[in-house]
């Protein structure tokens, strides 16, 4: 397919969003079915690559989860050293296998972070200088056997820093994680709409990663602006079936400026084609043109374009502070101040990640307003990322002690809930999330929304990726906070226009990005 759209040819994002909307009619139309004989393999395996086994006896961090979440969203001088143990703990908490469940004759492997449909389209690579036990190189992280496989020798941080237009701290990173999406893994079930899901899933992984790194006193900064082709070439991926989605610069206590070519870095400016094969995913793959078109149209093609986006806010002239991105007043005379003061000590981040598993049935019981406050606080802090806040938080309260049932806007800066509509809305909440009872039975249904037109006008098609990524991170933070407090949570997809209409009035023109239901699980998990 000839793809000529640039980042500011906005029809790519507009059209993609329109044709991938869910509605009452669309989910009942069509003949898509799950072809189990052609189900994509969920692990990327490079059989010929040299491997490094990571330690398996991992003593995960006991730093309270809410503390780790708070630290992960604020810049701080790192005091930890990124040795092999720490790296293994961070990678495990990011994308490791946490439990296996046997259903019929199949084993299902679940991972540290939630993933829509448990399809796990996101791969993790890392570029390091030499760190204790791990040779300098570009490695692929294999969650299946907790190993690194070396794809390229040498120090590639200089090349990565250049692809990011020397921005966002990559130049001084001890290690850079590079995340990609293998679209077919998710498209097999969700078709073209899966492009949104890939950024949600990247976001939940980043929520785990940034909290786990903060608990290890390692600084983690997420980078979404880079010259795609340079990163994709380095990873040896085609940028079509598998695309780069974001980078994370990890800095430790001893991190120094990355070596330059003159000070002995070994990586050439342009990486040679990667000749290592990986195991095929399935017998055949279906290509979804709308998805490929948007992925290509949201690529940054030069360092100048990358630099320009890095400097751009949500308005051409506005400042990029969080204050500048607060939603306008609802005019509601009924606001409620929330405080997480009474939540007590939450579980440590390691235990939270091990215990987390999406709630399948909620008990229709109320949660405490302090717990809701803690979850909203975690889900309201802008991550350490190279773009400004692009999302707003709305919610439907079904059963929260001391909070009147109804629809609300969460005002992040002041930790206030503004009442938009009072009343028992369980039926509507269940309907909006694709008629799933999770929405009706939970205590609160959080809905991340954005003014999509405003975002893409300011940031191009790349803004489409960014706003979905941000929603995924905030949803991942909500998951972690909920489980740390002994509650349950589940990500949820939704009817697009019905959700916009539901919040009409205040959220006019806003598009839903992702929902998270929070509440009390009806049953204890068995695996
Ligand atoms: C972005 C996202 C969307 C999700 N959407 C739904 C959904 O609509 N319905 C549902 O039952 N679960 C949903 N889930 C939960 C996943 O099915 C769950 O994460 C996956 O099965 C892995 O299981 P685990 O979270 O227990 O590890 C979603 C999860 C994520 C991260």
Coordinates of C-alpha atoms and ligand atoms in Angstrom, one line a residue:
X1 CA 0.0 0.0 0.0
X2 CA 1.3 3.4 -0.9
X3 CA 1.4 5.5 2.3
X4 CA 2.0 9.1 1.8
X5 CA 0.2 10.8 4.8
X6 CA 2.4 12.8 7.1
X7 CA 1.8 13.5 10.8
X8 CA -0.4 16.5 10.0
X9 CA -2.6 14.8 7.4
X10 CA -5.2 14.5 10.0
X11 CA -7.7 12.5 8.0
X12 CA -5.8 9.3 8.9
X13 CA -6.6 9.7 12.6
X14 CA -10.1 11.0 12.0
X15 CA -11.0 8.3 9.7
X16 CA -9.4 5.5 11.7
X17 CA -11.2 6.7 14.8
X18 CA -14.6 6.9 13.0
X19 CA -14.4 3.4 11.4
X20 CA -13.2 1.7 14.5
X21 CA -15.9 3.0 16.8
X22 CA -18.1 0.5 18.7
X23 CA -21.8 1.0 18.6
X24 CA -24.8 -1.2 19.6
X25 CA -25.2 -2.0 15.9
X26 CA -21.5 -2.4 15.0
X27 CA -20.9 -5.1 17.6
X28 CA -23.8 -7.1 16.3
X29 CA -22.8 -6.7 12.6
X30 CA -20.1 -8.5 10.6
X31 CA -18.9 -12.0 10.4
X32 CA -15.7 -11.8 12.4
X33 CA -14.9 -14.9 14.5
X34 CA -11.9 -16.1 16.4
X35 CA -10.0 -18.6 14.3
X36 CA -8.4 -20.7 17.0
X37 CA -6.4 -22.7 14.5
X38 CA -4.6 -19.4 13.4
X39 CA -4.2 -17.9 16.9
X40 CA -1.0 -15.9 17.1
X41 CA 1.8 -17.1 19.3
X42 CA 2.1 -14.8 22.3
X43 CA 5.9 -14.9 22.6
X44 CA 8.6 -13.6 20.3
X45 CA 11.4 -16.1 20.2
X46 CA 14.8 -15.7 18.5
X47 CA 16.1 -19.2 18.4
X48 CA 19.6 -18.3 17.2
X49 CA 20.4 -15.4 19.4
X50 CA 22.9 -15.7 22.3
X51 CA 21.1 -15.8 25.6
X52 CA 21.6 -14.4 29.0
X53 CA 19.6 -16.0 31.8
X54 CA 18.3 -13.4 34.3
X55 CA 18.1 -14.4 38.0
X56 CA 15.0 -16.2 38.9
X57 CA 15.0 -15.9 42.7
X58 CA 13.7 -12.3 42.8
X59 CA 13.0 -10.6 46.0
X60 CA 10.5 -8.0 44.8
X61 CA 10.3 -4.5 46.3
X62 CA 8.2 -3.9 49.4
X63 CA 8.0 -0.1 48.9
X64 CA 4.3 0.7 49.4
X65 CA 2.5 0.8 46.1
X66 CA 1.0 4.2 46.5
X67 CA 4.4 5.6 47.4
X68 CA 6.0 3.9 44.3
X69 CA 3.2 5.4 42.1
X70 CA 3.8 8.8 43.5
X71 CA 7.6 8.6 43.1
X72 CA 7.3 7.2 39.6
X73 CA 5.5 10.4 38.4
X74 CA 8.0 12.9 39.8
X75 CA 11.5 13.6 38.8
X76 CA 14.0 12.5 41.5
X77 CA 17.7 11.9 41.7
X78 CA 18.1 8.1 41.3
X79 CA 20.0 6.4 44.2
X80 CA 19.9 2.8 43.0
X81 CA 22.4 1.0 40.8
X82 CA 21.1 -0.8 37.8
X83 CA 22.8 -4.1 38.2
X84 CA 21.5 -7.4 36.8
X85 CA 19.3 -8.2 39.8
X86 CA 17.6 -4.8 39.7
X87 CA 17.1 -5.0 36.0
X88 CA 15.6 -8.5 36.3
X89 CA 13.2 -7.3 39.0
X90 CA 12.1 -4.3 36.9
X91 CA 11.7 -6.4 33.7
X92 CA 9.7 -9.0 35.6
X93 CA 7.4 -6.4 37.1
X94 CA 7.0 -4.8 33.7
X95 CA 6.2 -7.8 31.5
X96 CA 7.0 -11.0 33.4
X97 CA 4.8 -14.1 33.7
X98 CA 3.0 -14.0 37.0
X99 CA 0.6 -17.0 36.8
X100 CA -0.6 -19.8 34.6
X101 CA -4.2 -21.1 34.5
X102 CA -5.2 -24.4 32.8
X103 CA -8.5 -24.3 30.9
X104 CA -9.4 -27.5 29.2
X105 CA -6.2 -28.7 27.5
X106 CA -4.6 -25.3 27.3
X107 CA -2.4 -23.3 29.6
X108 CA -3.0 -19.6 29.7
X109 CA 0.0 -17.5 30.9
X110 CA -0.9 -14.2 32.6
X111 CA 1.5 -11.3 32.9
X112 CA 2.5 -8.6 35.4
X113 CA 0.4 -5.9 33.5
X114 CA -3.1 -6.3 32.3
X115 CA -3.7 -6.7 28.5
X116 CA -6.9 -6.4 26.6
X117 CA -8.1 -10.0 25.8
X118 CA -4.8 -11.3 27.4
X119 CA -3.3 -11.1 23.9
X120 CA 0.0 -9.4 25.0
X121 CA 1.0 -7.6 21.7
X122 CA 3.8 -5.6 23.3
X123 CA 7.5 -6.7 23.1
X124 CA 10.3 -5.2 25.3
X125 CA 13.8 -4.7 24.0
X126 CA 16.7 -3.0 25.8
X127 CA 19.8 -1.2 24.9
X128 CA 22.5 -1.1 27.5
X129 CA 26.1 -0.2 27.9
X130 CA 27.8 -2.9 29.8
X131 CA 26.1 -3.4 33.2
X132 CA 27.0 -6.0 35.7
X133 CA 26.3 -9.4 34.0
X134 CA 24.8 -8.0 30.9
X135 CA 27.1 -7.2 28.0
X136 CA 26.7 -4.0 26.0
X137 CA 24.2 -4.6 23.3
X138 CA 20.6 -4.5 22.0
X139 CA 18.7 -7.3 23.7
X140 CA 15.2 -8.7 23.5
X141 CA 13.5 -9.5 26.8
X142 CA 11.8 -13.0 26.7
X143 CA 9.2 -13.2 29.5
X144 CA 8.6 -16.9 28.7
X145 CA 12.0 -18.0 30.1
X146 CA 13.1 -14.8 31.8
X147 CA 16.1 -14.4 29.5
X148 CA 17.6 -11.7 27.4
X149 CA 18.6 -12.5 23.9
X150 CA 21.3 -10.4 22.3
X151 CA 20.3 -9.1 18.9
X152 CA 23.2 -6.7 18.3
X153 CA 26.5 -6.3 20.1
X154 CA 27.7 -2.8 21.1
X155 CA 26.4 0.3 22.7
X156 CA 23.4 1.6 20.8
X157 CA 22.4 4.4 23.1
X158 CA 24.0 7.1 20.9
X159 CA 21.9 6.0 18.0
X160 CA 18.8 5.9 20.1
X161 CA 19.5 9.4 21.5
X162 CA 19.9 10.7 18.0
X163 CA 16.5 9.2 16.9
X164 CA 15.0 11.1 19.8
X165 CA 16.6 14.4 18.6
X166 CA 18.8 14.2 21.7
X167 CA 15.8 14.9 23.9
X168 CA 14.2 13.6 27.1
X169 CA 17.2 12.3 29.0
X170 CA 18.0 9.4 26.6
X171 CA 21.5 10.8 26.2
X172 CA 22.4 10.1 29.8
X173 CA 20.4 6.9 30.3
X174 CA 22.0 3.8 31.8
X175 CA 19.7 1.7 29.8
X176 CA 16.9 2.3 27.3
X177 CA 13.9 0.1 27.1
X178 CA 12.3 0.0 23.6
X179 CA 8.7 -1.2 23.4
X180 CA 7.0 -2.4 20.2
X181 CA 3.6 -3.7 19.2
X182 CA 3.1 -6.8 17.2
X183 CA -0.3 -5.8 15.7
X184 CA -1.5 -9.2 14.5
X185 CA -1.5 -10.6 18.1
X186 CA -4.3 -8.2 19.0
X187 CA -5.8 -7.7 15.5
X188 CA -6.6 -11.5 15.5
X189 CA -9.4 -10.7 17.9
X190 CA -10.0 -6.9 17.8
X191 CA -9.2 -6.2 14.1
X192 CA -8.2 -2.6 13.1
X193 CA -9.5 -1.2 16.5
X194 CA -6.6 -3.1 18.1
X195 CA -4.4 -0.1 17.2
X196 CA -6.0 1.7 20.2
X197 CA -5.6 -1.4 22.4
X198 CA -1.9 -1.6 21.6
X199 CA -1.3 1.8 23.1
X200 CA -3.6 1.0 26.1
X201 CA -1.5 -2.2 26.7
X202 CA 1.7 -0.2 26.3
X203 CA 0.3 2.1 29.0
X204 CA -0.5 -0.5 31.5
X205 CA 3.0 -2.0 31.1
X206 CA 4.5 1.5 31.6
X207 CA 2.5 2.0 34.8
X208 CA 4.0 -1.2 36.2
X209 CA 7.5 -0.2 34.9
X210 CA 7.6 3.3 36.3
X211 CA 6.3 2.2 39.7
X212 CA 8.7 -0.7 39.9
X213 CA 11.6 1.4 38.8
X214 CA 10.7 4.1 41.3
X215 CA 10.6 1.5 44.0
X216 CA 14.2 0.5 43.0
X217 CA 15.3 4.1 43.1
X218 CA 15.8 4.1 39.4
X219 CA 14.6 7.1 37.4
X220 CA 12.3 6.2 34.4
X221 CA 11.3 8.7 31.8
X222 CA 9.0 7.8 28.9
X223 CA 9.7 9.0 25.4
X224 CA 7.1 9.0 22.8
X225 CA 8.7 11.3 20.2
X226 CA 11.3 9.6 18.1
X227 CA 12.1 9.1 14.4
X228 CA 10.3 5.8 13.9
X229 CA 12.3 4.4 11.0
X230 CA 15.5 4.8 13.0
X231 CA 14.2 2.9 16.0
X232 CA 12.5 0.3 13.8
X233 CA 15.6 -0.3 11.8
X234 CA 17.6 -0.8 15.0
X235 CA 15.1 -3.3 16.3
X236 CA 15.0 -5.1 13.0
X237 CA 11.2 -4.7 12.8
X238 CA 9.4 -3.7 9.6
X239 CA 7.3 -0.8 11.2
X240 CA 4.2 -2.3 9.6
X241 CA 3.5 -5.7 11.2
X242 CA 5.5 -4.7 14.2
X243 CA 5.9 -1.0 15.1
X244 CA 7.9 0.9 17.7
X245 CA 5.5 2.5 20.3
X246 CA 7.7 4.1 22.9
X247 CA 11.0 4.2 24.7
X248 CA 11.9 4.5 28.4
X249 CA 15.2 6.0 29.6
X250 CA 16.3 4.4 32.8
X251 CA 18.9 6.3 34.9
X252 CA 20.7 5.0 37.9
X253 CA 22.8 6.6 40.5
X254 CA 26.0 6.4 38.4
X255 CA 24.6 7.3 35.1
X256 CA 26.8 9.6 33.0
X257 CA 26.4 11.1 29.6
X258 CA 26.3 8.3 27.1
X259 CA 29.7 7.8 25.4
X260 CA 30.1 9.6 22.2
X261 CA 31.6 8.1 19.1
X262 CA 34.9 9.8 19.9
X263 CA 35.0 8.5 23.4
X264 CA 34.9 4.9 22.2
X265 CA 31.3 4.0 21.6
X266 CA 31.2 1.0 19.3
X267 CA 27.8 1.4 17.5
X268 CA 27.9 2.6 13.9
X269 CA 25.6 5.5 13.0
X270 CA 23.3 3.3 10.9
X271 CA 22.6 -0.3 12.1
X272 CA 23.0 -3.0 9.5
X273 CA 19.8 -5.1 8.7
X274 CA 19.1 -7.6 11.4
X275 CA 19.4 -11.1 10.1
X276 CA 18.1 -13.0 13.1
X277 CA 14.9 -14.9 12.5
X278 CA 12.1 -15.2 15.0
X279 CA 9.5 -17.9 15.3
X280 CA 6.4 -17.3 13.1
X281 CA 3.3 -16.1 15.0
X282 CA 0.7 -18.2 13.2
X283 CA 0.0 -19.8 9.8
X284 CA -1.3 -16.6 8.2
X285 CA -1.8 -13.0 9.1
X286 CA -4.6 -10.7 8.2
X287 CA -3.6 -7.1 7.4
X288 CA -5.9 -4.2 8.4
X289 CA -5.2 -1.3 6.1
X290 CA -6.7 1.4 8.3
X291 CA -4.4 0.4 11.1
X292 CA -1.3 0.3 8.9
X293 CA -2.3 3.6 7.4
X294 CA -2.6 5.4 10.8
X295 CA 0.6 3.8 12.1
X296 CA 2.5 5.1 9.1
X297 CA 0.7 8.5 9.1
X298 CA 1.6 9.0 12.8
X299 CA 5.3 8.4 12.3
X300 CA 7.9 11.1 12.8
X301 CA 10.1 11.2 9.8
X302 CA 13.0 13.5 10.8
X303 CA 14.8 14.8 13.9
X304 CA 13.5 18.3 13.1
X305 CA 9.9 16.9 13.3
X306 CA 10.7 15.1 16.5
X307 CA 12.2 18.1 18.0
X308 CA 9.2 20.3 17.0
X309 CA 6.7 17.9 18.5
X310 CA 8.8 17.7 21.7
X311 CA 8.5 21.5 22.0
X312 CA 4.7 21.6 21.2
X313 CA 2.0 21.7 23.8
X314 CA -1.7 21.2 23.4
X315 CA -2.1 24.7 22.0
X316 CA 0.5 26.3 19.8
X317 CA 1.1 29.1 22.3
X318 CA 0.0 27.7 25.6
X319 CA 2.3 26.6 28.4
X320 CA 2.6 22.9 29.1
X321 CA 1.9 22.9 32.8
X322 CA -0.8 20.7 34.2
X323 CA -2.7 23.8 35.3
X324 CA -3.0 24.8 31.7
X325 CA -4.7 21.5 30.9
X326 CA -7.5 21.5 33.4
X327 CA -10.9 21.1 32.0
X328 CA -13.2 24.2 32.1
X329 CA -15.6 24.5 35.0
X330 CA -18.8 22.5 34.7
X331 CA -20.7 25.2 36.4
X332 CA -21.8 22.5 38.9
X333 CA -22.7 23.9 42.3
X334 CA -22.1 20.5 43.9
X335 CA -18.5 19.6 44.4
X336 CA -16.9 17.2 46.8
X337 CA -13.4 17.3 48.2
X338 CA -11.7 13.9 48.2
X339 CA -8.9 12.8 50.4
X340 CA -7.0 9.5 50.5
X341 CA -5.9 10.2 54.1
X342 CA -7.7 7.2 55.7
X343 CA -6.5 4.5 53.4
X344 CA -3.7 3.2 55.6
X345 CA -0.7 1.2 54.5
X346 CA -1.1 -0.3 51.1
X347 CA 0.6 -3.5 49.9
X348 CA 4.2 -3.3 48.6
X349 CA 4.5 -2.9 44.9
X350 CA 6.0 -6.4 44.3
X351 CA 3.1 -8.1 46.1
X352 CA 0.6 -5.9 44.4
X353 CA 1.9 -6.9 41.0
X354 CA 1.9 -10.6 41.9
X355 CA -1.7 -10.4 43.3
X356 CA -3.1 -8.3 40.5
X357 CA -5.5 -10.0 38.1
X358 CA -8.5 -8.4 36.5
X359 CA -11.7 -8.8 38.4
X360 CA -14.3 -10.9 36.6
X361 CA -17.3 -10.3 38.8
X362 CA -17.9 -7.3 41.2
X363 CA -19.9 -7.7 44.4
X364 CA -22.1 -4.6 44.1
X365 CA -20.8 -3.4 47.5
X366 CA -19.6 0.1 48.3
X367 CA -16.0 1.1 48.7
X368 CA -14.8 3.9 51.0
X369 CA -14.5 7.4 49.6
X370 CA -10.8 7.5 50.8
X371 CA -10.1 4.4 48.6
X372 CA -11.7 6.1 45.6
X373 CA -9.6 9.2 46.3
X374 CA -6.4 7.1 46.4
X375 CA -7.3 5.4 43.1
X376 CA -8.2 8.7 41.4
X377 CA -5.1 10.4 42.8
X378 CA -2.9 7.6 41.3
X379 CA -4.8 7.8 38.0
X380 CA -4.6 11.5 37.9
X381 CA -0.9 12.2 38.1
X382 CA 0.6 13.0 34.8
X383 CA 3.4 10.5 34.0
X384 CA 7.0 11.4 33.4
X385 CA 6.6 11.6 29.6
X386 CA 7.5 13.9 26.8
X387 CA 4.0 15.3 26.1
X388 CA 1.6 17.4 28.1
X389 CA -1.6 16.0 29.8
X390 CA -4.1 15.2 27.0
X391 CA -6.9 13.4 28.9
X392 CA -9.6 14.2 31.4
X393 CA -11.1 11.8 34.0
X394 CA -14.9 11.3 34.3
X395 CA -16.6 8.7 36.3
X396 CA -19.9 7.1 37.3
X397 CA -20.2 6.4 41.0
X398 CA -22.4 3.4 41.7
X399 CA -21.6 2.7 45.3
X400 CA -19.0 4.8 47.3
X401 CA -19.6 5.6 50.9
X402 CA -20.2 9.3 51.4
X403 CA -20.5 10.0 47.7
X404 CA -23.9 10.5 46.1
X405 CA -24.4 8.1 43.1
X406 CA -24.1 9.9 39.8
X407 CA -21.8 11.0 37.0
X408 CA -18.8 13.2 37.9
X409 CA -15.8 15.0 36.5
X410 CA -12.7 14.4 38.6
X411 CA -10.7 17.7 38.9
X412 CA -7.2 16.3 39.2
X413 CA -5.4 19.4 40.6
X414 CA -7.8 20.1 43.4
X415 CA -8.8 16.4 44.0
X416 CA -12.5 17.4 43.7
X417 CA -15.4 15.6 42.2
X418 CA -17.9 17.8 40.4
X419 CA -21.4 16.4 40.1
X420 CA -22.6 16.3 36.5
X421 CA -25.7 14.2 37.0
X422 CA -27.1 12.7 40.2
X423 CA -28.9 9.4 40.3
X424 CA -28.6 5.6 40.2
X425 CA -26.7 5.0 36.9
X426 CA -25.7 1.3 37.2
X427 CA -27.8 0.3 34.1
X428 CA -26.2 3.1 32.0
X429 CA -22.7 2.3 33.2
X430 CA -23.2 -1.4 32.3
X431 CA -24.5 -0.5 28.9
X432 CA -21.8 2.0 28.0
X433 CA -19.0 -0.5 28.6
X434 CA -20.4 -2.8 25.9
X435 CA -23.2 -4.2 28.0
X436 CA -20.7 -5.9 30.4
X437 CA -22.0 -6.4 33.9
X438 CA -18.6 -5.3 35.3
X439 CA -19.7 -1.7 34.7
X440 CA -23.0 -2.1 36.4
X441 CA -21.7 -4.1 39.4
X442 CA -18.5 -2.1 40.2
X443 CA -18.4 0.7 42.7
X444 CA -17.0 3.3 40.4
X445 CA -16.5 3.3 36.6
X446 CA -13.7 5.6 35.6
X447 CA -13.7 6.9 32.0
X448 CA -10.7 8.6 30.5
X449 CA -11.7 11.0 27.8
X450 CA -10.1 13.5 25.4
X451 CA -10.9 16.3 23.0
X452 CA -9.5 14.3 20.1
X453 CA -9.8 17.0 17.5
X454 CA -7.9 19.5 19.7
X455 CA -5.2 16.9 20.4
X456 CA -4.6 16.0 16.8
X457 CA -4.7 19.6 15.6
X458 CA -1.9 20.4 18.0
X459 CA 0.1 17.3 17.8
X460 CA -0.8 15.6 14.5
X461 CA -1.7 11.9 14.2
X462 CA 1.0 11.2 16.7
X463 CA -1.3 12.8 19.3
X464 CA -3.7 9.9 18.6
X465 CA -1.1 7.5 19.8
X466 CA -0.1 9.8 22.7
X467 CA -3.6 10.3 24.1
X468 CA -4.3 6.5 24.1
X469 CA -1.0 5.8 25.7
X470 CA -1.7 8.3 28.4
X471 CA -5.1 6.7 29.1
X472 CA -3.4 3.3 29.3
X473 CA -0.8 4.5 31.8
X474 CA -3.4 6.2 34.0
X475 CA -5.6 3.1 33.8
X476 CA -2.6 0.9 34.8
X477 CA -2.0 3.2 37.8
X478 CA -5.6 2.9 38.8
X479 CA -5.3 -0.9 38.6
X480 CA -2.2 -0.9 40.9
X481 CA -3.7 1.5 43.4
X482 CA -6.9 -0.6 43.6
X483 CA -5.1 -3.9 44.2
X484 CA -2.7 -2.3 46.7
X485 CA -5.8 -1.4 48.7
X486 CA -7.4 -4.9 48.5
X487 CA -9.9 -3.8 45.8
X488 CA -10.4 -5.2 42.3
X489 CA -10.3 -3.5 38.9
X490 CA -10.8 -4.3 35.3
X491 CA -10.1 -2.4 32.1
X492 CA -13.1 -2.1 29.9
X493 CA -13.9 -1.1 26.3
X494 CA -17.0 0.9 25.4
X495 CA -19.6 2.2 23.0
X496 CA -17.9 5.3 21.7
X497 CA -20.6 7.7 20.7
X498 CA -23.0 6.6 23.4
X499 CA -20.3 7.4 26.0
X500 CA -19.7 10.8 24.5
X501 CA -23.5 11.4 24.5
X502 CA -23.8 10.2 28.1
X503 CA -21.4 12.9 29.3
X504 CA -22.8 15.5 26.9
X505 CA -23.1 18.8 28.5
X506 CA -19.7 19.0 30.0
X507 CA -17.9 16.5 27.8
X508 CA -19.3 17.6 24.6
X509 CA -16.9 16.8 21.7
X510 CA -14.9 14.5 23.9
X511 CA -14.2 11.0 22.9
X512 CA -13.8 8.1 25.4
X513 CA -10.4 6.5 25.4
X514 CA -10.6 3.7 28.0
X515 CA -12.6 2.7 31.1
X516 CA -11.6 1.1 34.3
X517 CA -14.1 -0.4 36.7
X518 CA -13.1 -0.4 40.4
X519 CA -14.8 -2.2 43.2
X520 CA -15.0 -5.2 45.5
X521 CA -14.4 -8.6 43.8
X522 CA -17.3 -11.0 44.3
X523 CA -15.0 -14.0 44.4
X524 CA -11.5 -14.6 45.6
X525 CA -9.1 -15.4 42.8
X526 CA -8.3 -19.1 42.5
X527 CA -5.1 -18.9 40.6
Ligands
LIG1 C1 -6.9 -1.9 28.0 C2 -7.7 -3.1 28.5 C3 -9.0 -3.3 28.2 C4 -9.7 -4.4 28.7 N1 -11.0 -4.5 28.4 C5 -11.7 -5.5 29.0 C6 -13.1 -5.7 28.7 O1 -13.7 -4.9 27.9 N2 -13.8 -6.7 29.3 C7 -13.1 -7.5 30.2 O2 -13.8 -8.4 30.8 N3 -11.8 -7.4 30.5 C8 -11.1 -6.4 29.9 N4 -9.8 -6.2 30.2 C9 -9.1 -7.2 31.2 C10 -8.3 -8.2 30.4 O3 -9.1 -9.1 29.8 C11 -7.2 -8.8 31.3 O4 -6.3 -7.9 31.6 C12 -6.6 -10.0 30.6 O5 -7.4 -11.1 30.5 C13 -5.4 -10.5 31.4 O6 -5.8 -10.9 32.7 P1 -5.3 -10.2 34.0 O7 -5.5 -8.8 34.0 O8 -6.1 -10.9 35.1 O9 -3.8 -10.5 34.2 C14 -9.1 -5.2 29.7 C15 -7.8 -5.0 30.0 C16 -7.1 -3.9 29.5 C17 -5.7 -3.6 29.9

